[in-house]
mmCIF file of C-alpha atoms in Angstrom:
data_model
loop_
_atom_site.group_PDB
_atom_site.id
_atom_site.type_symbol
_atom_site.label_atom_id
_atom_site.label_comp_id
_atom_site.label_asym_id
_atom_site.label_seq_id
_atom_site.Cartn_x
_atom_site.Cartn_y
_atom_site.Cartn_z
ATOM 1 C CA MET A 118 0.000 0.000 0.000
ATOM 2 C CA ALA A 119 1.411 3.407 -0.953
ATOM 3 C CA ILE A 120 1.790 6.060 1.751
ATOM 4 C CA SER A 121 1.322 9.802 1.061
ATOM 5 C CA ASN A 122 1.915 10.627 -2.595
ATOM 6 C CA ILE A 123 5.551 9.512 -2.855
ATOM 7 C CA PRO A 124 6.038 7.155 -5.826
ATOM 8 C CA TYR A 125 7.236 3.641 -5.010
ATOM 9 C CA LEU A 126 6.960 4.174 -1.217
ATOM 10 C CA LYS A 127 4.850 1.366 0.200
ATOM 11 C CA TRP A 128 3.967 -0.397 3.422
ATOM 12 C CA ARG A 129 4.499 -4.104 3.898
ATOM 13 C CA ALA A 130 2.906 -5.449 7.071
ATOM 14 C CA GLY A 131 3.117 -1.968 8.521
ATOM 15 C CA ARG A 132 6.748 -1.456 7.493
ATOM 16 C CA PRO A 133 8.065 0.960 4.838
ATOM 17 C CA ARG A 134 9.710 -0.252 1.644
ATOM 18 C CA TRP A 135 10.829 1.354 -1.592
ATOM 19 C CA GLU A 136 9.370 -0.837 -4.340
ATOM 20 C CA PRO A 137 9.880 0.096 -8.031
ATOM 21 C CA GLY A 138 7.244 -0.649 -10.667
ATOM 22 C CA PRO A 139 7.486 -3.406 -13.312
ATOM 23 C CA ALA A 140 9.279 -1.219 -15.857
ATOM 24 C CA LEU A 141 11.976 -0.181 -13.406
ATOM 25 C CA ARG A 142 12.408 -3.732 -12.145
ATOM 26 C CA LYS A 143 12.846 -4.909 -15.709
ATOM 27 C CA ALA A 144 15.487 -2.220 -16.171
ATOM 28 C CA GLY A 145 17.446 -3.522 -13.185
ATOM 29 C CA TRP A 146 16.229 -1.479 -10.199
ATOM 30 C CA LYS A 147 15.581 -3.431 -7.012
ATOM 31 C CA GLY A 148 13.334 -2.753 -4.053
ATOM 32 C CA PHE A 149 14.611 -2.580 -0.479
ATOM 33 C CA ASP A 150 13.360 -2.211 3.075
ATOM 34 C CA LEU A 151 13.669 1.254 4.609
ATOM 35 C CA LYS A 152 15.754 0.863 7.752
ATOM 36 C CA ASP A 153 18.248 3.114 9.474
ATOM 37 C CA ASP A 154 21.927 2.336 10.070
ATOM 38 C CA ASN A 155 21.044 0.535 13.294
ATOM 39 C CA GLY A 156 18.724 -1.841 11.504
ATOM 40 C CA GLU A 157 15.552 -0.253 12.841
ATOM 41 C CA TRP A 158 12.549 0.453 10.620
ATOM 42 C CA MET A 159 12.352 4.113 9.599
ATOM 43 C CA THR A 160 9.673 6.436 10.864
ATOM 44 C CA ARG A 161 7.149 7.798 8.368
ATOM 45 C CA GLY A 162 9.093 11.023 7.875
ATOM 46 C CA ALA A 163 12.449 9.284 7.477
ATOM 47 C CA ALA A 164 10.928 6.776 5.053
ATOM 48 C CA ILE A 165 9.555 9.606 2.910
ATOM 49 C CA ASP A 166 12.970 11.292 2.848
ATOM 50 C CA ALA A 167 14.710 8.041 1.879
ATOM 51 C CA ALA A 168 12.165 7.301 -0.843
ATOM 52 C CA GLU A 169 12.492 10.791 -2.289
ATOM 53 C CA LYS A 170 16.263 10.402 -2.338
ATOM 54 C CA GLN A 171 15.949 7.120 -4.232
ATOM 55 C CA ASN A 172 13.377 8.634 -6.606
ATOM 56 C CA ALA A 173 15.847 11.420 -7.364
ATOM 57 C CA LYS A 174 18.343 8.767 -8.494
ATOM 58 C CA VAL A 175 15.703 7.253 -10.750
ATOM 59 C CA ALA A 176 14.882 10.674 -12.182
ATOM 60 C CA ALA A 177 18.551 11.365 -12.902
ATOM 61 C CA TRP A 178 18.884 7.995 -14.568
ATOM 62 C CA ARG A 179 15.802 8.577 -16.705
ATOM 63 C CA THR A 180 17.218 11.850 -17.976
ATOM 64 C CA GLY A 181 19.881 10.114 -19.978
ATOM 65 C CA ASN A 182 18.448 6.600 -20.435
ATOM 66 C CA SER A 183 15.398 4.979 -21.975
ATOM 67 C CA LEU A 184 13.410 2.693 -19.669
ATOM 68 C CA LYS A 185 14.100 -0.082 -22.173
ATOM 69 C CA GLU A 186 17.784 0.097 -21.286
ATOM 70 C CA ARG A 187 19.364 -1.365 -18.186
ATOM 71 C CA PRO A 188 21.212 1.123 -15.938
ATOM 72 C CA THR A 189 24.986 0.844 -15.950
ATOM 73 C CA LYS A 190 24.804 -0.371 -12.341
ATOM 74 C CA ALA A 191 21.732 -1.490 -10.485
ATOM 75 C CA PRO A 192 21.413 0.671 -7.370
ATOM 76 C CA VAL A 193 22.567 -0.901 -4.153
ATOM 77 C CA SER A 194 20.066 -0.873 -1.320
ATOM 78 C CA GLU A 195 20.401 2.120 0.995
ATOM 79 C CA SER A 196 19.536 -0.099 3.969
ATOM 80 C CA ARG A 197 22.384 -2.343 5.039
ATOM 81 C CA THR A 198 20.683 -5.690 4.556
ATOM 82 C CA VAL A 199 22.506 -8.958 4.020
ATOM 83 C CA GLU A 200 21.205 -8.997 0.458
ATOM 84 C CA ALA A 201 22.643 -5.517 -0.115
ATOM 85 C CA LEU A 202 25.947 -6.633 1.410
ATOM 86 C CA PHE A 203 26.281 -9.416 -1.136
ATOM 87 C CA GLU A 204 25.544 -6.937 -3.948
ATOM 88 C CA VAL A 205 28.381 -4.731 -2.715
ATOM 89 C CA TYR A 206 30.725 -7.679 -2.149
ATOM 90 C CA PHE A 207 30.107 -9.072 -5.643
ATOM 91 C CA GLN A 208 31.158 -5.729 -7.126
ATOM 92 C CA SER A 209 34.384 -5.587 -5.108
ATOM 93 C CA PRO A 210 37.818 -6.114 -6.709
ATOM 94 C CA ARG A 211 38.506 -9.011 -4.320
ATOM 95 C CA PHE A 212 35.491 -10.909 -5.621
ATOM 96 C CA GLN A 213 36.143 -9.978 -9.243
ATOM 97 C CA ARG A 214 39.639 -11.487 -9.007
ATOM 98 C CA LEU A 215 38.134 -14.933 -8.315
ATOM 99 C CA SER A 216 37.725 -17.356 -11.210
ATOM 100 C CA GLN A 217 34.415 -17.369 -13.079
ATOM 101 C CA LYS A 218 33.643 -20.832 -11.727
ATOM 102 C CA THR A 219 34.277 -19.711 -8.139
ATOM 103 C CA GLN A 220 32.160 -16.595 -8.654
ATOM 104 C CA ARG A 221 29.241 -18.714 -9.861
ATOM 105 C CA ASP A 222 29.634 -21.019 -6.871
ATOM 106 C CA TYR A 223 29.676 -18.062 -4.442
ATOM 107 C CA ARG A 224 26.570 -16.547 -6.022
ATOM 108 C CA ASN A 225 24.675 -19.832 -5.772
ATOM 109 C CA LYS A 226 25.579 -20.255 -2.115
ATOM 110 C CA ALA A 227 24.733 -16.600 -1.429
ATOM 111 C CA ARG A 228 21.251 -17.165 -2.833
ATOM 112 C CA ASN A 229 20.760 -20.034 -0.388
ATOM 113 C CA PHE A 230 21.959 -17.861 2.492
ATOM 114 C CA CYS A 231 19.717 -14.957 1.483
ATOM 115 C CA GLU A 232 16.632 -17.173 1.511
ATOM 116 C CA ILE A 233 16.792 -16.812 5.291
ATOM 117 C CA PHE A 234 18.981 -13.788 6.020
ATOM 118 C CA GLY A 235 18.501 -11.622 2.914
ATOM 119 C CA PRO A 236 16.132 -9.021 4.452
ATOM 120 C CA ALA A 237 17.981 -8.928 7.789
ATOM 121 C CA HIS A 238 20.142 -5.946 8.714
ATOM 122 C CA VAL A 239 23.833 -6.828 8.538
ATOM 123 C CA ALA A 240 24.392 -5.731 12.147
ATOM 124 C CA ALA A 241 21.539 -7.934 13.395
ATOM 125 C CA VAL A 242 23.071 -11.260 12.344
ATOM 126 C CA GLN A 243 24.818 -12.956 15.269
ATOM 127 C CA SER A 244 26.959 -16.073 15.605
ATOM 128 C CA HIS A 245 24.220 -18.091 17.315
ATOM 129 C CA HIS A 246 21.907 -17.380 14.356
ATOM 130 C CA LEU A 247 24.506 -18.811 11.995
ATOM 131 C CA GLU A 248 25.153 -21.883 14.137
ATOM 132 C CA THR A 249 21.430 -22.710 14.129
ATOM 133 C CA TYR A 250 21.244 -22.083 10.391
ATOM 134 C CA TRP A 251 24.295 -24.310 9.804
ATOM 135 C CA GLU A 252 22.675 -27.206 11.669
ATOM 136 C CA GLN A 253 19.525 -26.788 9.591
ATOM 137 C CA GLN A 254 21.484 -26.727 6.339
ATOM 138 C CA ILE A 255 23.309 -29.954 7.214
ATOM 139 C CA GLN A 256 19.924 -31.648 7.381
ATOM 140 C CA ALA A 257 18.546 -29.903 4.293
ATOM 141 C CA ARG A 258 21.549 -29.770 1.944
ATOM 142 C CA GLY A 259 24.295 -31.890 3.459
ATOM 143 C CA HIS A 260 27.400 -31.210 5.539
ATOM 144 C CA ALA A 261 29.652 -30.085 2.696
ATOM 145 C CA MET A 262 27.112 -27.617 1.306
ATOM 146 C CA ALA A 263 26.353 -26.258 4.777
ATOM 147 C CA ASN A 264 30.049 -25.576 5.387
ATOM 148 C CA GLY A 265 30.364 -24.027 1.929
ATOM 149 C CA ILE A 266 27.472 -21.626 2.475
ATOM 150 C CA ILE A 267 28.912 -20.477 5.795
ATOM 151 C CA ALA A 268 32.313 -19.990 4.136
ATOM 152 C CA VAL A 269 30.743 -17.655 1.562
ATOM 153 C CA ALA A 270 28.872 -15.804 4.316
ATOM 154 C CA ARG A 271 32.175 -15.450 6.188
ATOM 155 C CA ALA A 272 33.764 -13.817 3.137
ATOM 156 C CA ALA A 273 30.831 -11.396 2.802
ATOM 157 C CA PHE A 274 30.879 -10.434 6.489
ATOM 158 C CA THR A 275 34.631 -9.909 6.284
ATOM 159 C CA HIS A 276 33.896 -7.432 3.507
ATOM 160 C CA ALA A 277 31.223 -5.827 5.727
ATOM 161 C CA ARG A 278 33.860 -5.235 8.394
ATOM 162 C CA ARG A 279 36.254 -3.938 5.761
ATOM 163 C CA ILE A 280 33.779 -1.289 4.520
ATOM 164 C CA GLY A 281 32.532 -0.313 7.982
ATOM 165 C CA TRP A 282 29.164 -2.063 8.012
ATOM 166 C CA ARG A 283 30.207 -4.214 10.995
ATOM 167 C CA THR A 284 32.938 -4.228 13.599
ATOM 168 C CA ASN A 285 33.208 -8.028 13.754
ATOM 169 C CA ASN A 286 32.509 -11.135 11.697
ATOM 170 C CA PRO A 287 29.742 -13.366 13.120
ATOM 171 C CA ALA A 288 30.681 -16.205 10.752
ATOM 172 C CA LYS A 289 34.252 -16.402 12.003
ATOM 173 C CA ALA A 290 35.453 -19.000 14.525
ATOM 174 C CA LEU A 291 32.103 -20.763 14.780
ATOM 175 C CA GLY A 292 33.825 -24.051 15.521
ATOM 176 C CA LEU A 293 32.003 -25.895 12.740
ATOM 177 C CA THR A 294 32.962 -29.520 12.274
ATOM 178 C CA ALA A 295 34.819 -30.371 9.105
ATOM 179 C CA VAL A 296 33.340 -32.701 6.526
ATOM 180 C CA LYS A 297 34.529 -36.252 7.035
ATOM 181 C CA PRO A 298 37.111 -37.083 4.355
ATOM 182 C CA ARG A 299 35.939 -39.384 1.573
ATOM 183 C CA LEU A 300 38.718 -41.914 2.181
ATOM 184 C CA VAL A 301 38.387 -43.160 -1.392
ATOM 185 C CA ILE A 302 41.091 -44.047 -3.890
ATOM 186 C CA TRP A 303 40.936 -45.783 -7.259
ATOM 187 C CA THR A 304 42.621 -49.189 -7.359
ATOM 188 C CA PRO A 305 44.779 -50.182 -10.347
ATOM 189 C CA LYS A 306 42.150 -52.704 -11.522
ATOM 190 C CA GLU A 307 39.373 -50.096 -11.316
ATOM 191 C CA ILE A 308 41.459 -47.596 -13.253
ATOM 192 C CA THR A 309 42.199 -50.083 -16.021
ATOM 193 C CA HIS A 310 38.542 -51.107 -16.204
ATOM 194 C CA MET A 311 37.316 -47.495 -16.440
ATOM 195 C CA VAL A 312 39.773 -46.627 -19.198
ATOM 196 C CA GLU A 313 38.925 -49.739 -21.185
ATOM 197 C CA THR A 314 35.188 -49.149 -20.751
ATOM 198 C CA ALA A 315 35.432 -45.539 -21.942
ATOM 199 C CA ASP A 316 37.460 -46.551 -25.006
ATOM 200 C CA GLN A 317 34.994 -49.338 -25.863
ATOM 201 C CA MET A 318 32.032 -46.943 -25.553
ATOM 202 C CA GLY A 319 33.526 -44.523 -28.058
ATOM 203 C CA LEU A 320 34.272 -42.005 -25.296
ATOM 204 C CA ALA A 321 38.045 -42.120 -25.508
ATOM 205 C CA SER A 322 38.073 -38.483 -24.381
ATOM 206 C CA VAL A 323 36.849 -39.567 -20.933
ATOM 207 C CA ALA A 324 39.682 -42.086 -20.751
ATOM 208 C CA ASP A 325 42.079 -39.339 -21.899
ATOM 209 C CA ALA A 326 41.025 -37.088 -19.024
ATOM 210 C CA PHE A 327 41.192 -40.028 -16.618
ATOM 211 C CA ILE A 328 44.815 -40.803 -17.473
ATOM 212 C CA LEU A 329 45.804 -37.128 -17.556
ATOM 213 C CA ALA A 330 44.400 -36.623 -14.046
ATOM 214 C CA LEU A 331 45.942 -39.795 -12.656
ATOM 215 C CA HIS A 332 49.443 -39.138 -13.994
ATOM 216 C CA SER A 333 49.535 -35.390 -13.346
ATOM 217 C CA GLY A 334 47.533 -35.131 -10.113
ATOM 218 C CA GLN A 335 45.578 -32.149 -11.454
ATOM 219 C CA ARG A 336 41.967 -31.080 -10.836
ATOM 220 C CA GLN A 337 39.217 -31.681 -13.379
ATOM 221 C CA GLY A 338 39.139 -28.007 -14.412
ATOM 222 C CA ASP A 339 42.879 -27.968 -15.106
ATOM 223 C CA VAL A 340 42.732 -31.301 -16.935
ATOM 224 C CA LEU A 341 39.920 -30.213 -19.260
ATOM 225 C CA ALA A 342 41.702 -26.926 -19.988
ATOM 226 C CA MET A 343 45.108 -28.467 -20.723
ATOM 227 C CA PRO A 344 46.324 -27.184 -24.112
ATOM 228 C CA ASP A 345 48.245 -29.507 -26.400
ATOM 229 C CA ARG A 346 51.225 -27.164 -26.475
ATOM 230 C CA ILE A 347 52.161 -27.687 -22.797
ATOM 231 C CA PHE A 348 53.173 -31.306 -23.444
ATOM 232 C CA ASP A 349 56.697 -31.467 -24.821
ATOM 233 C CA ASP A 350 58.168 -34.386 -22.889
ATOM 234 C CA ARG A 351 57.203 -32.407 -19.768
ATOM 235 C CA ILE A 352 54.011 -30.934 -18.330
ATOM 236 C CA ARG A 353 54.198 -27.163 -17.926
ATOM 237 C CA LEU A 354 51.124 -25.332 -16.629
ATOM 238 C CA THR A 355 49.798 -22.809 -14.120
ATOM 239 C CA GLN A 356 46.905 -24.093 -12.007
ATOM 240 C CA PHE A 357 43.645 -22.148 -12.082
ATOM 241 C CA LYS A 358 42.787 -22.416 -8.386
ATOM 242 C CA ARG A 359 46.086 -21.904 -6.554
ATOM 243 C CA GLY A 360 48.198 -20.444 -9.361
ATOM 244 C CA ALA A 361 50.839 -23.099 -8.658
ATOM 245 C CA LEU A 362 53.442 -23.551 -11.401
ATOM 246 C CA ILE A 363 53.896 -27.130 -12.571
ATOM 247 C CA ASP A 364 56.953 -28.279 -14.528
ATOM 248 C CA ALA A 365 57.272 -32.062 -14.360
ATOM 249 C CA PRO A 366 58.284 -34.852 -16.729
ATOM 250 C CA MET A 367 55.645 -37.175 -18.145
ATOM 251 C CA THR A 368 55.350 -40.828 -17.161
ATOM 252 C CA PRO A 369 55.690 -43.329 -20.011
ATOM 253 C CA GLN A 370 51.977 -44.142 -19.684
ATOM 254 C CA LEU A 371 50.999 -40.487 -20.022
ATOM 255 C CA ARG A 372 53.368 -39.959 -22.953
ATOM 256 C CA GLU A 373 51.807 -42.958 -24.726
ATOM 257 C CA ARG A 374 48.285 -41.589 -24.197
ATOM 258 C CA ILE A 375 49.288 -38.137 -25.462
ATOM 259 C CA THR A 376 50.601 -39.764 -28.646
ATOM 260 C CA MET A 377 47.256 -41.565 -29.075
ATOM 261 C CA ILE A 378 45.307 -38.339 -28.531
ATOM 262 C CA ARG A 379 47.326 -36.460 -31.143
ATOM 263 C CA ALA A 380 46.892 -39.278 -33.648
ATOM 264 C CA ARG A 381 43.132 -39.194 -33.035
ATOM 265 C CA LYS A 382 43.058 -35.423 -33.534
ATOM 266 C CA ARG A 383 44.777 -35.775 -36.886
ATOM 267 C CA CYS A 384 42.186 -38.326 -37.989
ATOM 268 C CA GLN A 385 39.367 -36.045 -36.842
ATOM 269 C CA ALA A 386 40.869 -33.009 -38.614
ATOM 270 C CA VAL A 387 41.039 -30.960 -35.414
ATOM 271 C CA ILE A 388 44.818 -30.629 -35.254
ATOM 272 C CA ASN A 389 44.605 -26.821 -35.209
ATOM 273 C CA LEU A 390 42.514 -26.811 -32.037
ATOM 274 C CA ASP A 391 44.822 -26.099 -29.115
ATOM 275 C CA ALA A 392 43.037 -28.409 -26.701
ATOM 276 C CA LEU A 393 43.854 -31.919 -25.606
ATOM 277 C CA VAL A 394 40.614 -33.366 -24.225
ATOM 278 C CA ILE A 395 37.987 -33.032 -26.969
ATOM 279 C CA TYR A 396 34.424 -34.346 -26.835
ATOM 280 C CA GLU A 397 33.718 -36.682 -29.734
ATOM 281 C CA GLY A 398 30.183 -35.408 -30.154
ATOM 282 C CA THR A 399 31.157 -31.829 -30.978
ATOM 283 C CA GLY A 400 34.847 -31.879 -31.788
ATOM 284 C CA LYS A 401 35.262 -29.166 -29.156
ATOM 285 C CA PRO A 402 36.557 -29.007 -25.554
ATOM 286 C CA TYR A 403 34.249 -30.146 -22.767
ATOM 287 C CA THR A 404 32.304 -27.924 -20.423
ATOM 288 C CA SER A 405 32.492 -29.053 -16.801
ATOM 289 C CA ASP A 406 28.847 -30.167 -16.726
ATOM 290 C CA LEU A 407 29.056 -32.096 -19.993
ATOM 291 C CA PHE A 408 32.176 -33.937 -18.866
ATOM 292 C CA GLN A 409 30.543 -34.936 -15.585
ATOM 293 C CA LYS A 410 27.563 -36.346 -17.502
ATOM 294 C CA LYS A 411 29.759 -38.411 -19.821
ATOM 295 C CA PHE A 412 31.987 -39.552 -16.963
ATOM 296 C CA SER A 413 28.890 -40.715 -15.051
ATOM 297 C CA ILE A 414 27.701 -42.688 -18.089
ATOM 298 C CA VAL A 415 31.054 -44.482 -18.355
ATOM 299 C CA ARG A 416 31.175 -45.119 -14.605
ATOM 300 C CA ARG A 417 27.659 -46.575 -14.611
ATOM 301 C CA ARG A 418 28.574 -48.965 -17.448
ATOM 302 C CA ALA A 419 31.859 -49.963 -15.789
ATOM 303 C CA ALA A 420 30.129 -50.585 -12.446
ATOM 304 C CA GLN A 421 27.900 -53.201 -14.064
ATOM 305 C CA THR A 422 30.871 -55.569 -14.235
ATOM 306 C CA MET A 423 32.938 -54.059 -11.389
ATOM 307 C CA PRO A 424 30.535 -52.848 -8.646
ATOM 308 C CA SER A 425 33.327 -51.329 -6.529
ATOM 309 C CA ILE A 426 33.503 -48.442 -9.026
ATOM 310 C CA LYS A 427 29.981 -47.258 -8.189
ATOM 311 C CA GLY A 428 30.074 -43.947 -6.314
ATOM 312 C CA LYS A 429 33.719 -43.172 -7.034
ATOM 313 C CA LYS A 430 34.370 -39.709 -8.411
ATOM 314 C CA PHE A 431 36.727 -38.126 -10.902
ATOM 315 C CA MET A 432 38.099 -35.859 -8.181
ATOM 316 C CA ASP A 433 39.284 -38.969 -6.284
ATOM 317 C CA LEU A 434 41.972 -39.377 -8.960
ATOM 318 C CA ARG A 435 43.852 -36.390 -7.554
ATOM 319 C CA ASP A 436 44.116 -38.000 -4.140
ATOM 320 C CA THR A 437 44.940 -41.318 -5.794
ATOM 321 C CA ALA A 438 47.854 -39.626 -7.558
ATOM 322 C CA VAL A 439 49.165 -38.275 -4.239
ATOM 323 C CA THR A 440 48.834 -41.708 -2.642
ATOM 324 C CA ARG A 441 50.700 -43.392 -5.475
ATOM 325 C CA LEU A 442 53.547 -40.923 -5.239
ATOM 326 C CA ALA A 443 53.772 -41.422 -1.482
ATOM 327 C CA MET A 444 53.781 -45.211 -1.858
ATOM 328 C CA ALA A 445 56.645 -44.766 -4.310
ATOM 329 C CA ASP A 446 58.586 -43.140 -1.424
ATOM 330 C CA CYS A 447 58.307 -39.585 -2.770
ATOM 331 C CA THR A 448 58.757 -36.837 -0.199
ATOM 332 C CA ILE A 449 56.073 -34.247 0.521
ATOM 333 C CA PRO A 450 57.950 -31.475 -1.393
ATOM 334 C CA GLN A 451 58.398 -33.848 -4.350
ATOM 335 C CA ILE A 452 54.675 -34.670 -4.375
ATOM 336 C CA CYS A 453 53.715 -30.997 -4.215
ATOM 337 C CA SER A 454 56.042 -30.125 -7.099
ATOM 338 C CA ILE A 455 54.032 -32.469 -9.325
ATOM 339 C CA THR A 456 50.435 -32.032 -8.127
ATOM 340 C CA GLY A 457 50.581 -28.403 -6.984
ATOM 341 C CA HIS A 458 49.142 -29.197 -3.545
ATOM 342 C CA SER A 459 50.207 -27.153 -0.553
ATOM 343 C CA GLU A 460 52.349 -29.151 1.869
ATOM 344 C CA LYS A 461 49.580 -28.951 4.481
ATOM 345 C CA THR A 462 47.031 -30.460 2.098
ATOM 346 C CA ALA A 463 49.425 -33.183 0.972
ATOM 347 C CA HIS A 464 50.012 -34.129 4.626
ATOM 348 C CA GLN A 465 46.246 -34.338 5.197
ATOM 349 C CA ILE A 466 45.733 -36.589 2.189
ATOM 350 C CA MET A 467 48.525 -38.909 3.280
ATOM 351 C CA ARG A 468 47.176 -39.053 6.821
ATOM 352 C CA HIS A 469 43.689 -39.978 5.646
ATOM 353 C CA TYR A 470 44.551 -42.303 2.803
ATOM 354 C CA LEU A 471 47.810 -44.006 3.657
ATOM 355 C CA ALA A 472 46.486 -45.045 7.061
ATOM 356 C CA LEU A 473 44.082 -47.339 5.197
ATOM 357 C CA ASN A 474 46.724 -48.926 3.028
ATOM 358 C CA ALA A 475 47.829 -52.320 4.311
ATOM 359 C CA ASN A 476 50.894 -52.372 2.050
ATOM 360 C CA MET A 477 52.261 -49.264 3.745
ATOM 361 C CA ALA A 478 51.699 -50.808 7.163
ATOM 362 C CA ASP A 479 53.392 -54.036 6.053
ATOM 363 C CA ALA A 480 56.411 -52.114 4.764
ATOM 364 C CA ALA A 481 56.641 -50.107 7.977
ATOM 365 C CA ILE A 482 56.631 -53.215 10.180
ATOM 366 C CA ASP A 483 59.220 -54.889 7.942
ATOM 367 C CA LYS A 484 61.478 -51.871 8.433
ATOM 368 C CA LEU A 485 60.912 -51.937 12.199
ATOM 369 C CA VAL A 486 61.717 -55.657 12.465
ATOM 370 C CA ALA A 487 64.880 -55.250 10.380
ATOM 371 C CA TRP A 488 66.047 -52.308 12.520
ATOM 372 C CA MET A 489 65.408 -54.216 15.768
ATOM 373 C CA ARG A 490 67.373 -57.173 14.411
ATOM 374 C CA ARG A 491 70.342 -54.935 13.434
ATOM 375 C CA GLU A 492 70.321 -53.305 16.865
ATOM 376 C CA GLY A 493 70.035 -56.590 18.696
ATOM 377 C CA ILE A 494 66.763 -55.643 20.375
ATOM 378 C CA ALA A 495 64.958 -58.767 21.609
ATOM 379 C CA ILE A 496 61.851 -57.200 23.110
#
């Protein structure tokens, strides 16, 4: 319901809100609650003043723009709501420096967070609110997603403190429990079966990516983006996520697969395309979603004759690569120089995965027994 004769000034359940009409909304203008800097609802007089101020911005915009055109920047809410905070954060240089994939992920998680906290004033959100919300999200969306949403909220509230909207970060040091590690690695037999299944199904590109990931220890995004030119007896690349520089020799198995890929490209007349993993259906590089669909199809077929493959993921190949290197007696720095992991992450993977490997335990006891024998220790 409109109050007085101020355009776009309305009441919602007795509370003032600036709400643009359909044409303005289509042009990119967004409505917002009228609250003061303390998060309190404005009085009638203050609401009128705020609405007139916003209407002046609209009038100025209209002077030089047709309503059919979108404004250069959608106006950010004058009230410091959580939704407005995310709008400001997403325009910040810190956010813009993130990869496009990470930006999309943050925006999706922000939408989930704003379903509950969007209209709330930034200063009103407290740690106990977030702890309750986190517990609810574990039940609704799973532990990993719940932690991810809180991580995005933490980044936004850090920005709120940085720009003076808060003096602290309610999402910091909540003491949330970490997601239990997957504790999954691909066995040699499973790897061979997956590669053979993909080749037999006419999806050699999936097998290509599988071998590239296994013998380089790289993430799916880096594997799919690998250009042909970086393989010249060595692998030379800069990782998307961490920016780590990789310069490592190829294994014989990887070199053999690269030769097969290049021969296939020549037959398919795509030798000028500077990409290594190419989807047979289009002759072009994969998108992340398309690759996951094709990988799932191959995995489902392979699991029909080897059930242990069911549920295993492409990302498990990266941890499998670390485990293989460790079992080959590589040091942590040596492993990191190949996979691009931080030393902390490599330690975590080894702690979680190698503890389950009976061969490592057998080798350790053999070494202990031999040392005791050399030292003459009876008990």
